[in-house]
Tab-separated table of C-alpha atoms (C1' of nucleotides) in Angstrom:
chain	number	residue	atom	x	y	z
A	1	MET	CA	27.685	58.744	67.256
A	2	VAL	CA	30.172	56.136	68.380
A	3	SER	CA	32.995	55.285	70.752
A	4	THR	CA	36.627	55.444	69.694
A	5	PRO	CA	38.170	52.485	67.866
A	6	THR	CA	41.322	50.683	68.913
A	7	PRO	CA	43.409	53.131	70.973
A	8	ASP	CA	47.139	53.228	70.359
A	9	LYS	CA	50.276	54.841	71.779
A	10	ARG	CA	48.657	55.903	75.021
A	11	ASP	CA	52.022	56.646	76.589
A	12	THR	CA	54.268	58.489	74.146
A	13	VAL	CA	51.901	61.426	73.646
A	14	LYS	CA	49.769	63.492	75.989
A	15	ALA	CA	46.890	61.340	74.762
A	16	HIS	CA	43.634	62.238	76.366
A	17	GLY	CA	42.532	61.089	72.922
A	18	THR	CA	40.752	64.346	72.302
A	19	ILE	CA	42.234	64.866	68.820
A	20	ARG	CA	41.470	61.307	67.816
A	21	ALA	CA	37.925	61.437	69.154
A	22	ARG	CA	37.190	64.680	67.367
A	23	ASN	CA	38.541	63.410	64.042
A	24	VAL	CA	36.764	60.084	64.321
A	25	GLN	CA	33.472	61.822	64.954
A	26	ASN	CA	34.092	64.167	62.072
A	27	ILE	CA	34.859	61.286	59.703
A	28	ILE	CA	31.848	59.239	60.836
A	29	GLY	CA	29.521	62.187	60.386
A	30	ALA	CA	30.805	62.839	56.888
A	31	ALA	CA	30.676	59.142	56.019
A	32	GLU	CA	27.046	58.858	57.144
A	33	ILE	CA	26.047	61.595	54.743
A	34	GLU	CA	27.950	60.063	51.850
A	35	PHE	CA	26.896	56.451	52.474
A	36	ALA	CA	23.253	57.537	52.789
A	37	GLN	CA	23.507	59.375	49.496
A	38	ARG	CA	24.997	56.627	47.379
A	39	GLY	CA	25.254	53.364	49.291
A	40	TYR	CA	28.391	51.537	50.312
A	41	LYS	CA	29.986	50.574	47.035
A	42	ALA	CA	29.269	53.778	45.132
A	43	THR	CA	30.740	55.936	47.922
A	44	SER	CA	34.413	56.809	47.616
A	45	ILE	CA	36.772	57.557	50.446
A	46	GLN	CA	37.764	60.637	48.491
A	47	LYS	CA	34.265	62.086	48.863
A	48	ILE	CA	34.173	61.285	52.572
A	49	ALA	CA	37.537	62.935	53.065
A	50	ALA	CA	36.470	66.004	51.108
A	51	ARG	CA	33.333	66.407	53.228
A	52	ALA	CA	35.328	65.929	56.420
A	53	GLY	CA	37.906	68.472	55.222
A	54	LEU	CA	40.771	66.021	55.458
A	55	PRO	CA	43.221	64.427	53.036
A	56	LYS	CA	41.963	61.003	52.154
A	57	ALA	CA	44.957	59.231	53.676
A	58	ASN	CA	43.773	60.383	57.097
A	59	ILE	CA	40.651	58.295	56.771
A	60	HIS	CA	42.863	55.263	56.379
A	61	TYR	CA	44.786	56.316	59.421
A	62	TYR	CA	41.715	56.106	61.662
A	63	PHE	CA	39.916	53.291	59.860
A	64	ASN	CA	41.948	50.544	58.285
A	65	SER	CA	39.596	50.133	55.363
A	66	LYS	CA	36.473	51.517	53.799
A	67	LEU	CA	34.598	48.402	54.928
A	68	GLU	CA	35.648	48.881	58.557
A	69	LEU	CA	34.317	52.433	58.540
A	70	TYR	CA	31.060	51.314	56.980
A	71	LEU	CA	30.533	48.447	59.427
A	72	GLU	CA	31.200	50.797	62.328
A	73	ILE	CA	28.308	52.970	61.159
A	74	LEU	CA	25.994	50.124	60.182
A	75	THR	CA	26.440	48.335	63.491
A	76	ASN	CA	25.531	51.459	65.429
A	77	ILE	CA	22.346	51.798	63.405
A	78	LEU	CA	21.352	48.200	64.079
A	79	ARG	CA	21.849	48.714	67.797
A	80	LEU	CA	19.269	51.492	67.815
A	81	TRP	CA	16.974	49.970	65.251
A	82	ASP	CA	15.033	47.345	67.122
A	83	ALA	CA	15.025	49.010	70.509
A	84	ALA	CA	11.625	50.618	69.985
A	85	LEU	CA	9.895	47.379	69.051
A	86	ASN	CA	11.366	45.639	72.079
A	87	GLU	CA	9.428	47.968	74.339
A	88	LEU	CA	6.075	46.457	73.361
A	89	LYS	CA	4.905	44.180	76.181
A	90	PRO	CA	1.951	41.776	76.466
A	91	GLU	CA	0.537	43.708	79.426
A	92	ASP	CA	0.500	46.972	77.479
A	93	ASP	CA	-2.612	48.668	76.235
A	94	PRO	CA	-2.227	48.443	72.451
A	95	ALA	CA	-3.936	51.797	71.967
A	96	THR	CA	-1.203	53.733	73.733
A	97	ALA	CA	1.630	51.322	72.886
A	98	LEU	CA	1.046	51.273	69.126
A	99	SER	CA	0.327	54.971	68.942
A	100	ARG	CA	3.524	55.726	70.810
A	101	TYR	CA	5.472	53.334	68.595
A	102	ILE	CA	4.208	54.990	65.413
A	103	HIS	CA	5.003	58.461	66.688
A	104	ALA	CA	8.457	57.323	67.804
A	105	LYS	CA	9.264	55.794	64.434
A	106	ILE	CA	8.078	58.861	62.552
A	107	GLU	CA	10.169	61.019	64.837
A	108	PHE	CA	13.101	58.741	64.131
A	109	SER	CA	12.556	59.195	60.389
A	110	ARG	CA	12.504	62.937	60.893
A	111	ARG	CA	15.603	63.174	63.052
A	112	TYR	CA	17.794	60.452	61.590
A	113	PRO	CA	16.868	60.036	57.938
A	114	LEU	CA	20.471	59.207	57.083
A	115	ALA	CA	20.534	56.185	59.366
A	116	SER	CA	17.260	54.943	57.946
A	117	ARG	CA	18.492	55.310	54.389
A	118	ILE	CA	21.834	53.624	55.034
A	119	PHE	CA	19.990	50.677	56.515
A	120	ALA	CA	17.449	50.565	53.686
A	121	LEU	CA	20.126	50.742	51.008
A	122	GLU	CA	21.979	47.927	52.699
A	123	VAL	CA	18.910	45.665	52.859
A	124	MET	CA	17.766	46.478	49.341
A	125	THR	CA	21.128	45.720	47.796
A	126	GLY	CA	21.092	42.226	49.228
A	127	GLY	CA	22.152	42.797	52.821
A	128	GLU	CA	25.598	41.377	52.220
A	129	HIS	CA	26.909	43.037	55.364
A	130	LEU	CA	23.869	42.057	57.445
A	131	ARG	CA	24.107	38.327	56.873
A	132	ASP	CA	25.491	37.624	60.330
A	133	TYR	CA	22.957	39.921	61.962
A	134	TYR	CA	20.006	38.244	60.270
A	135	GLN	CA	21.255	34.728	60.882
A	136	GLN	CA	21.992	35.151	64.564
A	137	GLY	CA	18.595	34.763	66.139
A	138	TYR	CA	16.776	37.385	64.073
A	139	HIS	CA	13.995	34.974	63.151
A	140	THR	CA	13.318	33.975	66.744
A	141	TRP	CA	13.524	37.583	67.928
A	142	PHE	CA	10.932	38.502	65.314
A	143	GLN	CA	8.702	35.609	66.376
A	144	GLU	CA	8.829	36.827	69.957
A	145	ARG	CA	7.763	40.300	68.841
A	146	CYS	CA	4.890	38.732	66.902
A	147	ALA	CA	3.899	36.793	70.011
A	148	VAL	CA	3.381	40.040	71.923
A	149	LEU	CA	0.927	41.285	69.311
A	150	GLN	CA	-0.703	37.874	69.191
A	151	SER	CA	-1.220	37.987	72.966
A	152	TRP	CA	-3.085	41.282	72.549
A	153	VAL	CA	-5.391	39.525	70.086
A	154	LYS	CA	-5.947	36.632	72.465
A	155	GLN	CA	-6.709	39.034	75.304
A	156	GLY	CA	-9.336	40.642	73.091
A	157	LYS	CA	-7.455	43.923	73.080
A	158	MET	CA	-7.415	44.108	69.289
A	159	ALA	CA	-8.956	42.499	66.232
A	160	PRO	CA	-7.349	39.335	64.855
A	161	VAL	CA	-4.741	40.425	62.320
A	162	ASP	CA	-1.555	38.707	61.206
A	163	PRO	CA	1.077	40.079	63.622
A	164	ALA	CA	4.033	39.708	61.257
A	165	HIS	CA	2.410	41.663	58.470
A	166	LEU	CA	1.219	44.267	60.957
A	167	ILE	CA	4.832	44.778	62.027
A	168	PHE	CA	5.884	45.092	58.393
A	169	LEU	CA	3.136	47.666	57.960
A	170	LEU	CA	4.372	49.649	60.947
A	171	TRP	CA	7.952	49.565	59.707
A	172	SER	CA	7.298	50.382	56.071
A	173	SER	CA	4.775	53.151	56.585
A	174	THR	CA	6.920	55.041	59.090
A	175	GLN	CA	10.302	54.572	57.429
A	176	HIS	CA	8.803	55.720	54.162
A	177	TYR	CA	9.169	59.342	55.240
A	178	ALA	CA	12.923	58.943	55.623
A	179	ASP	CA	13.690	56.577	52.758
A	180	PHE	CA	11.355	58.150	50.199
A	181	GLY	CA	11.488	61.638	51.603
A	182	TYR	CA	12.514	63.045	48.265
A	183	GLN	CA	9.426	61.597	46.565
A	184	ALA	CA	7.114	62.648	49.388
A	185	THR	CA	8.453	66.188	49.166
A	186	ALA	CA	7.889	66.306	45.409
A	187	ALA	CA	4.359	64.991	45.842
A	188	LEU	CA	3.348	67.229	48.726
A	189	HIS	CA	5.135	70.466	47.898
A	190	GLY	CA	6.308	70.133	44.323
A	191	ASP	CA	9.136	72.463	45.037
A	192	LYS	CA	12.361	71.858	46.874
A	193	GLN	CA	11.221	72.832	50.347
A	194	PRO	CA	11.730	69.791	52.573
A	195	LEU	CA	9.087	68.090	54.690
A	196	SER	CA	8.025	70.390	57.507
A	197	ASP	CA	7.419	69.503	61.124
A	198	SER	CA	3.688	69.681	60.522
A	199	ASP	CA	4.056	67.210	57.644
A	200	TYR	CA	5.580	64.720	60.050
A	201	GLN	CA	2.901	65.415	62.655
A	202	GLN	CA	0.185	64.926	60.092
A	203	ALA	CA	1.848	61.698	58.970
A	204	ALA	CA	2.004	60.350	62.513
A	205	THR	CA	-1.600	61.155	63.377
A	206	THR	CA	-2.923	59.839	60.061
A	207	LEU	CA	-1.002	56.595	60.384
A	208	SER	CA	-2.067	56.190	64.006
A	209	THR	CA	-5.697	56.793	63.129
A	210	ILE	CA	-5.776	54.333	60.242
A	211	ILE	CA	-3.690	51.571	61.755
A	212	LEU	CA	-5.291	51.650	65.212
A	213	ARG	CA	-8.803	51.713	63.810
A	214	GLY	CA	-7.694	49.076	61.304
A	215	CYS	CA	-6.711	46.851	64.205
A	216	GLY	CA	-10.022	47.465	65.947
A	217	ILE	CA	-8.442	49.636	68.623
A	218	THR	CA	-9.965	52.819	69.975
A	219	PRO	CA	-7.315	55.566	69.911
A	220	PRO	CA	-6.208	56.705	73.390
A	221	ASP	CA	-7.149	60.344	72.843
A	222	SER	CA	-10.016	59.721	70.412
A	223	ALA	CA	-13.468	61.270	70.698
A	224	SER	CA	-15.614	58.132	70.508
A	225	PRO	CA	-14.763	55.752	73.344
A	226	GLY	CA	-17.389	53.151	72.474
A	227	HIS	CA	-16.252	52.083	69.012
A	228	ALA	CA	-17.118	48.407	68.685
A	229	MET	CA	-14.603	45.728	67.806
A	230	LYS	CA	-15.145	42.341	66.265
A	231	PRO	CA	-13.831	39.312	68.173
B	1	MET	CA	10.522	44.867	28.103
B	2	VAL	CA	11.079	47.649	25.617
B	3	SER	CA	11.033	48.654	21.980
B	4	THR	CA	14.196	48.850	19.914
B	5	PRO	CA	16.373	51.959	20.161
B	6	THR	CA	17.589	54.013	17.215
B	7	PRO	CA	17.573	51.702	14.188
B	8	ASP	CA	20.493	51.900	11.803
B	9	LYS	CA	21.513	50.525	8.428
B	10	ARG	CA	18.062	49.287	7.572
B	11	ASP	CA	19.069	48.818	3.947
B	12	THR	CA	22.465	47.203	3.771
B	13	VAL	CA	21.529	44.127	5.773
B	14	LYS	CA	18.548	41.797	5.740
B	15	ALA	CA	17.431	43.643	8.866
B	16	HIS	CA	14.193	42.328	10.235
B	17	GLY	CA	16.026	43.452	13.369
B	18	THR	CA	15.598	40.065	14.945
B	19	ILE	CA	19.235	39.795	16.055
B	20	ARG	CA	19.212	43.316	17.419
B	21	ALA	CA	15.915	42.829	19.234
B	22	ARG	CA	17.086	39.615	20.854
B	23	ASN	CA	20.370	41.117	22.025
B	24	VAL	CA	18.730	44.288	23.310
B	25	GLN	CA	16.260	42.250	25.348
B	26	ASN	CA	19.059	40.085	26.654
B	27	ILE	CA	21.096	43.116	27.710
B	28	ILE	CA	18.134	44.859	29.334
B	29	GLY	CA	17.200	41.764	31.280
B	30	ALA	CA	20.741	41.365	32.576
B	31	ALA	CA	21.006	45.074	33.349
B	32	GLU	CA	17.781	45.033	35.378
B	33	ILE	CA	19.178	42.303	37.609
B	34	GLU	CA	22.465	44.108	38.110
B	35	PHE	CA	21.003	47.597	38.624
B	36	ALA	CA	18.484	46.213	41.124
B	37	GLN	CA	21.284	44.550	43.042
B	38	ARG	CA	23.629	47.502	43.369
B	39	GLY	CA	22.086	50.690	42.015
B	40	TYR	CA	23.207	52.712	39.036
B	41	LYS	CA	26.633	53.914	40.009
B	42	ALA	CA	27.865	50.747	41.678
B	43	THR	CA	26.893	48.605	38.702
B	44	SER	CA	29.590	48.034	36.093
B	45	ILE	CA	29.043	47.375	32.420
B	46	GLN	CA	31.404	44.467	32.827
B	47	LYS	CA	28.982	42.740	35.203
B	48	ILE	CA	26.054	43.368	32.898
B	49	ALA	CA	28.010	41.976	29.961
B	50	ALA	CA	29.059	38.926	31.942
B	51	ARG	CA	25.458	38.176	32.920
B	52	ALA	CA	24.296	38.670	29.335
B	53	GLY	CA	27.101	36.417	28.088
B	54	LEU	CA	28.587	39.075	25.860
B	55	PRO	CA	31.848	41.003	25.677
B	56	LYS	CA	31.403	44.380	27.261
B	57	ALA	CA	32.033	46.261	24.020
B	58	ASN	CA	28.771	44.849	22.683
B	59	ILE	CA	26.813	46.698	25.345
B	60	HIS	CA	28.307	49.902	24.013
B	61	TYR	CA	27.344	48.882	20.533
B	62	TYR	CA	23.630	48.730	21.401
B	63	PHE	CA	23.587	51.468	24.043
B	64	ASN	CA	25.868	54.439	23.597
B	65	SER	CA	26.499	54.792	27.302
B	66	LYS	CA	25.785	53.231	30.648
B	67	LEU	CA	23.451	56.127	31.425
B	68	GLU	CA	21.426	55.580	28.255
B	69	LEU	CA	20.875	51.927	29.159
B	70	TYR	CA	19.863	52.854	32.698
B	71	LEU	CA	17.429	55.565	31.604
B	72	GLU	CA	15.855	53.163	29.130
B	73	ILE	CA	15.056	50.806	32.012
B	74	LEU	CA	14.050	53.503	34.488
B	75	THR	CA	11.683	55.190	32.058
B	76	ASN	CA	9.892	51.933	31.385
B	77	ILE	CA	9.380	51.431	35.103
B	78	LEU	CA	7.932	54.915	35.530
B	79	ARG	CA	5.488	54.297	32.707
B	80	LEU	CA	4.025	51.317	34.558
B	81	TRP	CA	4.374	52.755	38.005
B	82	ASP	CA	1.485	55.169	38.327
B	83	ALA	CA	-0.939	53.389	36.026
B	84	ALA	CA	-2.623	51.529	38.883
B	85	LEU	CA	-3.297	54.672	40.922
B	86	ASN	CA	-4.759	56.417	37.863
B	87	GLU	CA	-7.547	53.848	37.781
B	88	LEU	CA	-9.092	55.133	41.008
B	89	LYS	CA	-12.193	57.219	40.120
B	90	PRO	CA	-14.505	59.367	42.260
B	91	GLU	CA	-17.485	57.235	41.316
B	92	ASP	CA	-15.794	54.041	42.501
B	93	ASP	CA	-16.752	52.154	45.596
B	94	PRO	CA	-13.659	52.556	47.792
B	95	ALA	CA	-14.156	49.109	49.279
B	96	THR	CA	-13.552	47.329	45.999
B	97	ALA	CA	-11.258	49.966	44.493
B	98	LEU	CA	-8.803	50.117	47.401
B	99	SER	CA	-8.852	46.370	47.933
B	100	ARG	CA	-8.132	45.809	44.273
B	101	TYR	CA	-5.364	48.415	44.353
B	102	ILE	CA	-3.659	46.784	47.322
B	103	HIS	CA	-3.836	43.349	45.765
B	104	ALA	CA	-2.508	44.703	42.462
B	105	LYS	CA	0.449	46.417	44.111
B	106	ILE	CA	1.324	43.331	46.134
B	107	GLU	CA	1.141	41.256	42.977
B	108	PHE	CA	3.411	43.787	41.324
B	109	SER	CA	5.909	43.419	44.163
B	110	ARG	CA	5.780	39.668	43.740
B	111	ARG	CA	6.194	39.612	39.976
B	112	TYR	CA	8.523	42.544	39.373
B	113	PRO	CA	10.638	43.012	42.494
B	114	LEU	CA	13.564	44.146	40.364
B	115	ALA	CA	11.639	47.079	38.914
B	116	SER	CA	10.479	48.112	42.364
B	117	ARG	CA	14.003	47.974	43.750
B	118	ILE	CA	15.551	49.897	40.867
B	119	PHE	CA	12.998	52.641	41.392
B	120	ALA	CA	13.460	52.658	45.159
B	121	LEU	CA	17.244	52.793	44.894
B	122	GLU	CA	16.941	55.683	42.484
B	123	VAL	CA	14.631	57.678	44.780
B	124	MET	CA	16.613	56.921	47.918
B	125	THR	CA	19.923	57.996	46.415
B	126	GLY	CA	18.519	61.404	45.625
B	127	GLY	CA	16.548	60.799	42.450
B	128	GLU	CA	19.144	62.515	40.287
B	129	HIS	CA	17.735	60.836	37.174
B	130	LEU	CA	14.114	61.486	38.162
B	131	ARG	CA	14.415	65.252	38.498
B	132	ASP	CA	12.636	65.919	35.206
B	133	TYR	CA	9.941	63.388	35.980
B	134	TYR	CA	9.175	64.891	39.379
B	135	GLN	CA	9.250	68.468	38.151
B	136	GLN	CA	6.985	67.974	35.170
B	137	GLY	CA	3.547	68.032	36.719
B	138	TYR	CA	4.144	65.368	39.341
B	139	HIS	CA	2.838	67.578	42.119
B	140	THR	CA	-0.414	68.389	40.315
B	141	TRP	CA	-0.867	64.767	39.258
B	142	PHE	CA	-0.504	63.741	42.897
B	143	GLN	CA	-2.985	66.408	44.002
B	144	GLU	CA	-5.510	65.062	41.496
B	145	ARG	CA	-5.095	61.579	42.914
B	146	CYS	CA	-5.622	62.984	46.412
B	147	ALA	CA	-8.770	64.718	45.196
B	148	VAL	CA	-10.275	61.375	44.210
B	149	LEU	CA	-9.809	60.030	47.716
B	150	GLN	CA	-11.055	63.307	49.168
B	151	SER	CA	-14.220	63.012	47.076
B	152	TRP	CA	-14.856	59.623	48.624
B	153	VAL	CA	-14.643	61.255	52.036
B	154	LYS	CA	-17.037	64.013	51.012
B	155	GLN	CA	-19.484	61.478	49.633
B	156	GLY	CA	-19.392	59.739	53.006
B	157	LYS	CA	-17.903	56.613	51.485
B	158	MET	CA	-15.018	56.579	53.924
B	159	ALA	CA	-13.843	58.175	57.157
B	160	PRO	CA	-12.000	61.509	56.980
B	161	VAL	CA	-8.306	60.706	56.620
B	162	ASP	CA	-5.526	62.696	55.010
B	163	PRO	CA	-5.521	61.475	51.391
B	164	ALA	CA	-1.837	62.152	50.719
B	165	HIS	CA	-0.637	60.168	53.698
B	166	LEU	CA	-3.088	57.403	52.871
B	167	ILE	CA	-1.504	57.134	49.426
B	168	PHE	CA	1.958	57.039	51.010
B	169	LEU	CA	0.685	54.275	53.275
B	170	LEU	CA	-0.615	52.287	50.315
B	171	TRP	CA	2.657	52.697	48.420
B	172	SER	CA	5.031	51.970	51.277
B	173	SER	CA	3.216	48.985	52.740
B	174	THR	CA	2.886	47.173	49.420
B	175	GLN	CA	6.304	47.968	47.970
B	176	HIS	CA	7.882	46.823	51.209
B	177	TYR	CA	7.591	43.206	50.079
B	178	ALA	CA	9.714	43.887	47.015
B	179	ASP	CA	12.190	46.398	48.403
B	180	PHE	CA	12.718	44.750	51.801
B	181	GLY	CA	12.024	41.222	50.633
B	182	TYR	CA	15.310	40.041	51.999
B	183	GLN	CA	14.488	41.298	55.494
B	184	ALA	CA	10.925	39.961	55.349
B	185	THR	CA	12.249	36.551	54.360
B	186	ALA	CA	14.722	36.531	57.235
B	187	ALA	CA	11.982	37.559	59.664
B	188	LEU	CA	9.323	35.122	58.473
B	189	HIS	CA	11.378	32.071	57.562
B	190	GLY	CA	14.817	32.652	59.008
B	191	ASP	CA	16.301	30.486	56.330
B	192	LYS	CA	16.970	31.253	52.711
B	193	GLN	CA	13.653	30.073	51.265
B	194	PRO	CA	12.089	33.093	49.534
B	195	LEU	CA	8.646	34.499	50.213
B	196	SER	CA	6.002	32.026	49.084
B	197	ASP	CA	2.802	32.729	47.194
B	198	SER	CA	0.845	32.287	50.402
B	199	ASP	CA	3.058	34.878	52.100
B	200	TYR	CA	2.044	37.409	49.450
B	201	GLN	CA	-1.618	36.398	49.742
B	202	GLN	CA	-1.492	36.776	53.496
B	203	ALA	CA	0.177	40.166	53.090
B	204	ALA	CA	-2.495	41.387	50.694
B	205	THR	CA	-5.434	40.266	52.817
B	206	THR	CA	-3.896	41.586	56.035
B	207	LEU	CA	-3.139	44.971	54.491
B	208	SER	CA	-6.602	45.148	52.938
B	209	THR	CA	-8.255	44.294	56.223
B	210	ILE	CA	-6.328	46.833	58.286
B	211	ILE	CA	-6.329	49.703	55.806
B	212	LEU	CA	-9.966	49.382	54.741
B	213	ARG	CA	-11.186	49.095	58.307
B	214	GLY	CA	-8.806	51.894	59.224
B	215	CYS	CA	-10.518	54.077	56.643
B	216	GLY	CA	-13.940	53.159	57.975
B	217	ILE	CA	-14.740	51.013	54.951
B	218	THR	CA	-16.514	47.673	55.113
B	219	PRO	CA	-14.538	45.162	53.034
B	220	PRO	CA	-16.332	44.047	49.844
B	221	ASP	CA	-16.393	40.375	50.820
B	222	SER	CA	-16.628	40.947	54.564
B	223	ALA	CA	-19.133	39.258	56.843
B	224	SER	CA	-20.666	42.303	58.520
B	225	PRO	CA	-22.310	44.588	55.978
B	226	GLY	CA	-23.612	47.078	58.518
B	227	HIS	CA	-20.354	48.321	60.029
B	228	ALA	CA	-20.888	51.909	61.040
B	229	MET	CA	-18.733	54.776	59.829
B	230	LYS	CA	-18.161	58.177	61.256
B	231	PRO	CA	-18.951	61.208	59.071
C	1	DG	C1'	49.664	62.953	63.750
C	2	DT	C1'	49.556	64.888	58.978
C	3	DC	C1'	50.010	64.847	54.237
C	4	DT	C1'	52.190	63.887	49.393
C	5	DA	C1'	53.133	60.540	46.112
C	6	DT	C1'	52.289	56.535	44.014
C	7	DA	C1'	51.377	51.545	43.333
C	8	DG	C1'	47.981	48.488	41.484
C	9	DC	C1'	43.463	47.786	40.138
C	10	DC	C1'	38.932	48.331	37.794
C	11	DC	C1'	36.110	51.299	35.362
C	12	DG	C1'	33.683	53.555	30.955
C	13	DA	C1'	34.454	54.243	26.495
C	14	DT	C1'	36.669	53.774	21.866
C	15	DA	C1'	39.552	52.138	17.845
C	16	DG	C1'	39.958	49.025	14.656
C	17	DA	C1'	40.811	44.100	13.027
C	18	DC	C1'	37.835	40.408	11.724
D	1	DG	C1'	27.687	42.491	13.921
D	2	DT	C1'	31.458	40.744	16.979
D	3	DC	C1'	35.336	41.036	19.752
D	4	DT	C1'	40.290	42.220	21.275
D	5	DA	C1'	43.233	45.755	22.749
D	6	DT	C1'	43.885	49.853	24.878
D	7	DC	C1'	43.410	54.720	26.552
D	8	DG	C1'	42.502	57.811	30.238
D	9	DG	C1'	40.715	58.300	34.679
D	10	DG	C1'	39.189	57.319	39.455
D	11	DC	C1'	39.427	54.143	42.940
D	12	DT	C1'	41.504	51.753	47.548
D	13	DA	C1'	45.313	51.347	49.974
D	14	DT	C1'	50.108	52.080	51.360
D	15	DA	C1'	54.913	53.989	51.706
D	16	DG	C1'	57.414	57.343	53.545
D	17	DA	C1'	58.829	62.385	54.144
D	18	DC	C1'	57.635	65.893	57.425
DNA sequence: GTCTATAGCCCGATAGAC
DNA sequence: GTCTATCGGGCTATAGAC
């Protein structure tokens, strides 16, 4: 899920970097599982090494420290994280744009629950390693995203709702299926069988239905095209 | 926030238990802060003792192990956690019942963010200490709660939506302000000033508006009493 | 590039003086 | 009831043989 870190000794060895790349990927994959299961501090390099099938000193060979490995993973998550929201534009039709956004986020929860959980654990434990990220223009970026939703309200495309809290609603309701997947499974199925594809589909359509109607938007594929909306 | 654990030596000392009770409360309060900040495994007894202003051996005097102290706190949270949802009854008017539920959960996030975060961290890291709780009738309890919402649908009190996913939506959207409070603060205010009372009010009214309208329910205090609803 | 051995630290838990 | 001292163990990180 990431490019190779600082290359070294390009000349002495054959060095197409294939061994390095393979090991780095292996370590990152194992680390994602472990960090998602316990959070940064409670995860030991020993466990990561065991999952990767390597002696733990090898982790230190590719990543100078536990923190460096963690930041490598966390930074990659952040890069992906806000991409979806950036695609919302003032000229969009909110019916299709919001519905697509909800389905995309649910799909993200289904496919990359580890990334979602690593991010959530980081935020919930104080976001110590996100301080720079949040202080470098995050507030203004968020305001710009709110402005897009606000422009839909002004154009009469949706009912007047607080854009910031609507965004929080979109985030929380969709990420719930990754972050609280264990609870959702226990509630829905009781047993250990994980959430099925149809569970995720049902989640996406239910959320779309409620949130779009809640914003006074007629769903794109809905049956009743003439549902009224208050100014 | 809890009763005293196993009492001992009731006879030899004066023993109104006032010293014990005070120390236990002090330790639990400090432990809640620490567990909420880092999760169970990453929290050390040393940190708890430091925050409580005691030598760490004293924690072991009142609680035999770190796990016992943690379970004491976690169990108390669980006791409170589902009380609000249990108050929803088939004969209720969903407009007032759901609105009240949303406001109550937001208020809970505002007043007890530590409890919410401890619970969330526990679930997200696999719920190792919740296994008994989830396996002892949790599934059937959840189904009963869904049945209440389903009865509202059948009575024509609200639009047909999947009750389970509606409950997930209610949980996730309200707990978001406790669990992701740090992110919400960064997004709304940029600076370090925490979420204000008016932020929580705005959250509650926005969520109520969207979710109730999304379920085809006319808000209790709303202006238009005749808003139509699909069967 | 790989792996063993170990230094140096912090942890949970306990013993025992006061 | 309180607190110091300490044991045994797991941790991050590094040194150095192969």
